[in-house]
Tab-separated table of C-alpha atoms and ligand atoms in Angstrom:
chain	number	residue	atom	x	y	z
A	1	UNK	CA	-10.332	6.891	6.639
A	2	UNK	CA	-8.287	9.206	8.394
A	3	UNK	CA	-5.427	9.906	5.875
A	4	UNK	CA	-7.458	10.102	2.974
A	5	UNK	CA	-8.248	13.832	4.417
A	6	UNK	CA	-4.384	14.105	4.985
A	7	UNK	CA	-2.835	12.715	1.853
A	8	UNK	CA	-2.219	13.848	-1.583
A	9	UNK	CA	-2.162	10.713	-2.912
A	10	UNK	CA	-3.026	6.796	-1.692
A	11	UNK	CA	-1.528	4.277	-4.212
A	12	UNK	CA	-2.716	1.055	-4.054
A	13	UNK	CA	-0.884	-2.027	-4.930
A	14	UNK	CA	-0.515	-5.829	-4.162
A	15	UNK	CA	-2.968	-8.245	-2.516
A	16	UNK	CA	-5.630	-5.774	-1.812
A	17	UNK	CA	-5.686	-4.227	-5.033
A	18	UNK	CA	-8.121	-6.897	-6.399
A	19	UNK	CA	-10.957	-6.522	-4.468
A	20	UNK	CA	-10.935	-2.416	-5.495
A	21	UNK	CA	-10.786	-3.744	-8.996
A	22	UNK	CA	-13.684	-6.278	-8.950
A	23	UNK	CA	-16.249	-4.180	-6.840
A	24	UNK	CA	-15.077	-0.655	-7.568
A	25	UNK	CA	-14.112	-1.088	-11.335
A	26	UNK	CA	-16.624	-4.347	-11.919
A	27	UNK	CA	-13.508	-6.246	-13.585
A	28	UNK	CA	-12.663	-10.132	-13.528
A	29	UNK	CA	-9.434	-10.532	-11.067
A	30	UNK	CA	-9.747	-14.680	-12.126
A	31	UNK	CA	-8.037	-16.050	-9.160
A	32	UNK	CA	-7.167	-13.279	-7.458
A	33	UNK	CA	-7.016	-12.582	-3.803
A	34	UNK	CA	-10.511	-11.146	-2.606
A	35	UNK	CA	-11.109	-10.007	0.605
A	36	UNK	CA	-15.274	-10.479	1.454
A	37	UNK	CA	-15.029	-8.197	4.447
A	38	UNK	CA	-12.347	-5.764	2.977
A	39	UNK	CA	-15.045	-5.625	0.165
A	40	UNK	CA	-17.893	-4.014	2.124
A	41	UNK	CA	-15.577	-1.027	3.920
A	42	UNK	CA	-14.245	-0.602	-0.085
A	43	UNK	CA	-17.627	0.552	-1.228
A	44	UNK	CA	-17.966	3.694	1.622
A	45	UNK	CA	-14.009	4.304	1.310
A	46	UNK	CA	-14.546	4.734	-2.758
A	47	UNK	CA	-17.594	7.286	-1.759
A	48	UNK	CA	-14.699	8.931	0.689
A	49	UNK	CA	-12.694	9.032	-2.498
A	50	UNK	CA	-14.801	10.675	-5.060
A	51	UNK	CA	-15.894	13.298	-2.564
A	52	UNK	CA	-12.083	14.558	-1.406
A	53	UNK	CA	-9.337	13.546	-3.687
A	54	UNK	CA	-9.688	14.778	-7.622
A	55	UNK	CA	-8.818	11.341	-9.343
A	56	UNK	CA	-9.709	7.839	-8.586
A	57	UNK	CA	-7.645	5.702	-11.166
A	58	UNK	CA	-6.730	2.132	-11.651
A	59	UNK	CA	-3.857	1.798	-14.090
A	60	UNK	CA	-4.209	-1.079	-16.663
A	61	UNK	CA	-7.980	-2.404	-15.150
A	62	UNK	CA	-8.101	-5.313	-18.336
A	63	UNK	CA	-9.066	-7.553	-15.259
A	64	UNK	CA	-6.813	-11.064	-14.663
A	65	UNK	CA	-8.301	-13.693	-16.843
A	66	UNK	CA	-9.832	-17.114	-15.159
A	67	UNK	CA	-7.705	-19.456	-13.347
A	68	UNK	CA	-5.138	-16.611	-13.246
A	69	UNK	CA	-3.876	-14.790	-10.624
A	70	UNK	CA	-2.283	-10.867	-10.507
A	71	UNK	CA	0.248	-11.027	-8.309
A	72	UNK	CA	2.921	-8.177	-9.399
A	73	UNK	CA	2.362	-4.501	-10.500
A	74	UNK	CA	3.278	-4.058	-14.381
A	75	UNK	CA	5.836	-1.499	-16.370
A	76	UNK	CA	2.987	0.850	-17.048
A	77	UNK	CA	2.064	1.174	-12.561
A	78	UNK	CA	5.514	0.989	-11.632
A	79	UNK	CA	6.096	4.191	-13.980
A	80	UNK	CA	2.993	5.938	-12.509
A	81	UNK	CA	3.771	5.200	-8.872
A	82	UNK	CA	7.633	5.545	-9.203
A	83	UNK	CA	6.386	8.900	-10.964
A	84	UNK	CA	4.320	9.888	-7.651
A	85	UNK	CA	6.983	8.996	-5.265
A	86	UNK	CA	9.461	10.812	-6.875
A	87	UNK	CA	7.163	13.908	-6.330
A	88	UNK	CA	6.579	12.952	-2.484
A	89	UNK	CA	7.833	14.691	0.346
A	90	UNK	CA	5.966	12.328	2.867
A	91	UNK	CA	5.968	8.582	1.974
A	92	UNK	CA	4.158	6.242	4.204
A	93	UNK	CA	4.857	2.703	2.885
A	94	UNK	CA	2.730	-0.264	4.012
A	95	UNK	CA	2.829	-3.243	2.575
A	96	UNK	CA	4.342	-5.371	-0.977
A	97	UNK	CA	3.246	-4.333	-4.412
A	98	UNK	CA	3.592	-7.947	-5.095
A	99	UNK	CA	4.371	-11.405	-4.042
A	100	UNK	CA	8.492	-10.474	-3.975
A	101	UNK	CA	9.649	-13.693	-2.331
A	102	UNK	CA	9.242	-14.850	-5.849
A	103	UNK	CA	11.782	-13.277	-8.098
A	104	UNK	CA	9.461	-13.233	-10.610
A	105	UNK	CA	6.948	-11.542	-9.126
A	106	UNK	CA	9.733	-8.965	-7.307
A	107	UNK	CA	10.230	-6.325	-9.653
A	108	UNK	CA	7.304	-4.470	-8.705
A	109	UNK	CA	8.199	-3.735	-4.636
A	110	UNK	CA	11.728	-3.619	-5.735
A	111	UNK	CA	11.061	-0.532	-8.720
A	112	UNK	CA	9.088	0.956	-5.446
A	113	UNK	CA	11.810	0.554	-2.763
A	114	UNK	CA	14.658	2.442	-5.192
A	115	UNK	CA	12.002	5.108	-5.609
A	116	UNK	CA	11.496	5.554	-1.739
A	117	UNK	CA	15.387	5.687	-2.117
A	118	UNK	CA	15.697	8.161	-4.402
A	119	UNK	CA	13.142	10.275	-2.819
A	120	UNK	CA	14.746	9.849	0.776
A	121	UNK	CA	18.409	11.133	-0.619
A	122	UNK	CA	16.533	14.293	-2.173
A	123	UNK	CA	15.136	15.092	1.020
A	124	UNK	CA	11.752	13.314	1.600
A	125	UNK	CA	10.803	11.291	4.550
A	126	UNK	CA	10.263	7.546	4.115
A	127	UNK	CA	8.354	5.748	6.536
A	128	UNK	CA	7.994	1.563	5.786
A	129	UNK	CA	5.636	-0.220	7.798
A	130	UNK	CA	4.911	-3.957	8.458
A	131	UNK	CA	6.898	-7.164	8.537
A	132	UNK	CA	6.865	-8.331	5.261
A	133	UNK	CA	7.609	-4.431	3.867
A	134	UNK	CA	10.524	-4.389	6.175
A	135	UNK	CA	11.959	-7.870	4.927
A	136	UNK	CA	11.551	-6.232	1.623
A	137	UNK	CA	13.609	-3.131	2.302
A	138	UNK	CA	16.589	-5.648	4.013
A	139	UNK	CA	16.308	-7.889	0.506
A	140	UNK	CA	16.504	-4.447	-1.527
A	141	UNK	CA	19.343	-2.732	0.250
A	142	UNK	CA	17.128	-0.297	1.156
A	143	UNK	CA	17.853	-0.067	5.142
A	144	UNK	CA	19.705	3.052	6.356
A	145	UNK	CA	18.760	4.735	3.343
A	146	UNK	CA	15.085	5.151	4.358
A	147	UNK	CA	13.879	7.556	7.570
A	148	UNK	CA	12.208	4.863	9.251
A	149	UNK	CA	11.542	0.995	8.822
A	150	UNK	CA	9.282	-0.726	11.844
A	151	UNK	CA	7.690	-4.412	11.554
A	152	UNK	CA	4.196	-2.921	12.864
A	153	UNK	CA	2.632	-2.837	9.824
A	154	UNK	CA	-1.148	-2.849	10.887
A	155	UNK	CA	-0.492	-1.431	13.851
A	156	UNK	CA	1.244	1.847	12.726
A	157	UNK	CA	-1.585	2.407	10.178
A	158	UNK	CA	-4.041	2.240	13.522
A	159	UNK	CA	-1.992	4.460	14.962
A	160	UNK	CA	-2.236	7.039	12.571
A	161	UNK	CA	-6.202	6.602	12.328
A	162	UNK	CA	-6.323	8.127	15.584
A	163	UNK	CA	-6.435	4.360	17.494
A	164	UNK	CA	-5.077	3.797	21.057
A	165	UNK	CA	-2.557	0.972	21.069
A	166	UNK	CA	-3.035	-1.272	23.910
A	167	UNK	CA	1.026	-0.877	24.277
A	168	UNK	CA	1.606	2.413	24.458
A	169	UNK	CA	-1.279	2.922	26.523
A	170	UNK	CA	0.061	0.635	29.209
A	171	UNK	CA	3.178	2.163	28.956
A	172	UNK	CA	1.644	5.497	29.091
A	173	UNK	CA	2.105	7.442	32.366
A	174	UNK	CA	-0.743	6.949	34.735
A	175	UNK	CA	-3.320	10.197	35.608
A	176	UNK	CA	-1.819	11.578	38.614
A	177	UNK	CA	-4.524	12.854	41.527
B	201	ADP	N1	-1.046	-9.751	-5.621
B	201	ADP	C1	-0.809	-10.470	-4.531
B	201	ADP	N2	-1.466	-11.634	-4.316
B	201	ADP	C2	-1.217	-12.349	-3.197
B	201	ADP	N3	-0.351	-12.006	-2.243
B	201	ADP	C3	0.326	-10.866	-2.413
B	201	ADP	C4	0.137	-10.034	-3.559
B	201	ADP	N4	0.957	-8.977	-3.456
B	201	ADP	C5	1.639	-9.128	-2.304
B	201	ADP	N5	1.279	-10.254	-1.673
B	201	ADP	C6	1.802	-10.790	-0.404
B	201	ADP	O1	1.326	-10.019	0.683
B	201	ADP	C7	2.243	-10.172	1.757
B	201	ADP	C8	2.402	-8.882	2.529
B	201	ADP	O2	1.181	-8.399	2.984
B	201	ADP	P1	1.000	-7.248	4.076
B	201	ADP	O3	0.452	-7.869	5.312
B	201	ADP	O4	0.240	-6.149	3.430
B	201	ADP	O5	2.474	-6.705	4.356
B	201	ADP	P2	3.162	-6.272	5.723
B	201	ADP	O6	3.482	-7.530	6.472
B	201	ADP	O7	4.398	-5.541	5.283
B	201	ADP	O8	2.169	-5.388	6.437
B	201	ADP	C9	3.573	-10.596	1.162
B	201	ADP	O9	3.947	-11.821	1.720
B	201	ADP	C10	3.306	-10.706	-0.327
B	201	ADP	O10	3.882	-11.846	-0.903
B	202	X15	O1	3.378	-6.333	9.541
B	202	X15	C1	2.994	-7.140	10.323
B	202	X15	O2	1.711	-7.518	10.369
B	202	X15	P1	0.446	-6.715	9.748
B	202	X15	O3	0.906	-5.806	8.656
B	202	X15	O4	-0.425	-7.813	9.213
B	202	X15	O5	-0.149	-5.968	10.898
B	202	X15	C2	3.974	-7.745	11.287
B	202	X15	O6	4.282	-9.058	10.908
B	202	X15	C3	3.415	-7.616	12.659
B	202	X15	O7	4.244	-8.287	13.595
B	202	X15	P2	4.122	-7.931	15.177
B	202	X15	O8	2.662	-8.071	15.559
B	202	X15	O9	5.005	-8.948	15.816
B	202	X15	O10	4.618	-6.511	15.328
């Protein structure tokens, strides 16, 4: 909730994407991951949308027919988003844009991680969070070539809603008297 008041733009890809597209869009995802709790906090955050950021869009929202599942970004997103990236100056990456440790099913996250490339070596700052997103960026040569890569994935996006981490605040120094 936080950085939709802080970001220009919030691009959302891989296993979540689904449940935006059947309860935001009223599409069939088929067999599609859906996440039933995820689901409830989609309806206020698409209200949060609407009010502060000018577009809401779903590229290519045909829905996934039955028995099927969507598990890549297409041509058409990876255009849009490599578009957007390219533009960024601040990239906060967090999580796959598909399932990449299938090859066939890679080219999604692996079109995104040469963007965050690019982007970094013109000047932006690239910050990858969460395990799987980091075993990406090692698979795609993107290490050293980013600003920052940590495994937190979660956990940094909880940090930058404002949340205490019950780490850092044991580490943190305590009040003195
Ligand atoms: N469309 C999809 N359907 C199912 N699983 C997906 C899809 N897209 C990505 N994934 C899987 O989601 C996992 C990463 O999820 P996530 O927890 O968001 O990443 P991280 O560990 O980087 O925070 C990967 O293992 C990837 O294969
Ligand atoms: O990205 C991860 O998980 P998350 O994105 O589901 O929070 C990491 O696998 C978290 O691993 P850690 O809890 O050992 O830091």
């Amino acid at each position: 909730m936080n950085l939709i008041n802080v970001v220009d733009e919030i691009l959302i890809c891989g296993g979540m994407t689904y449940t935006f597209m059947k309860i935001l869009r009223k599409v069939e995802i088929g067999a599609s991951v859906f996440d039933e709790e995820g689901s409830k906090k989609g309806a206020q955050n698409n209200e949060l949308c609407e009010e502060n950021t000018p577009a809401t869009e779903i590229i290519a929202s045909y829905g996934v027919p039955p028995g099927k599942m969507g598990l890549d970004i297409g041509p058409d997103t990876r255009q849009v988003f490599s578009y957007i990236i390219s533009e960024a100056k601040t990239i906060l990456w967090n999580g796959p844009a598909g399932v990449f440790e299938w090859e066939q099913f890679s080219n999604g996250t692996r079109a995104l991680m040469d963007a965050v490339v690019a982007a970094t070596a013109e000047g932006a700052i690239s910050i990858i969070g969460g395990g799987d997103t980091a075993t990406a960026a090692a698979k795609f040569g993107a290490v050293g070539r980013v600003s920052h890569i940590s495994t937190g994935g979660g956990a940094s996006l909880e940090l930058l809603e404002g949340k205490v981490l019950p780490g850092v605040e044991a580490l943190s120094p305590a009040p003195t008297q």
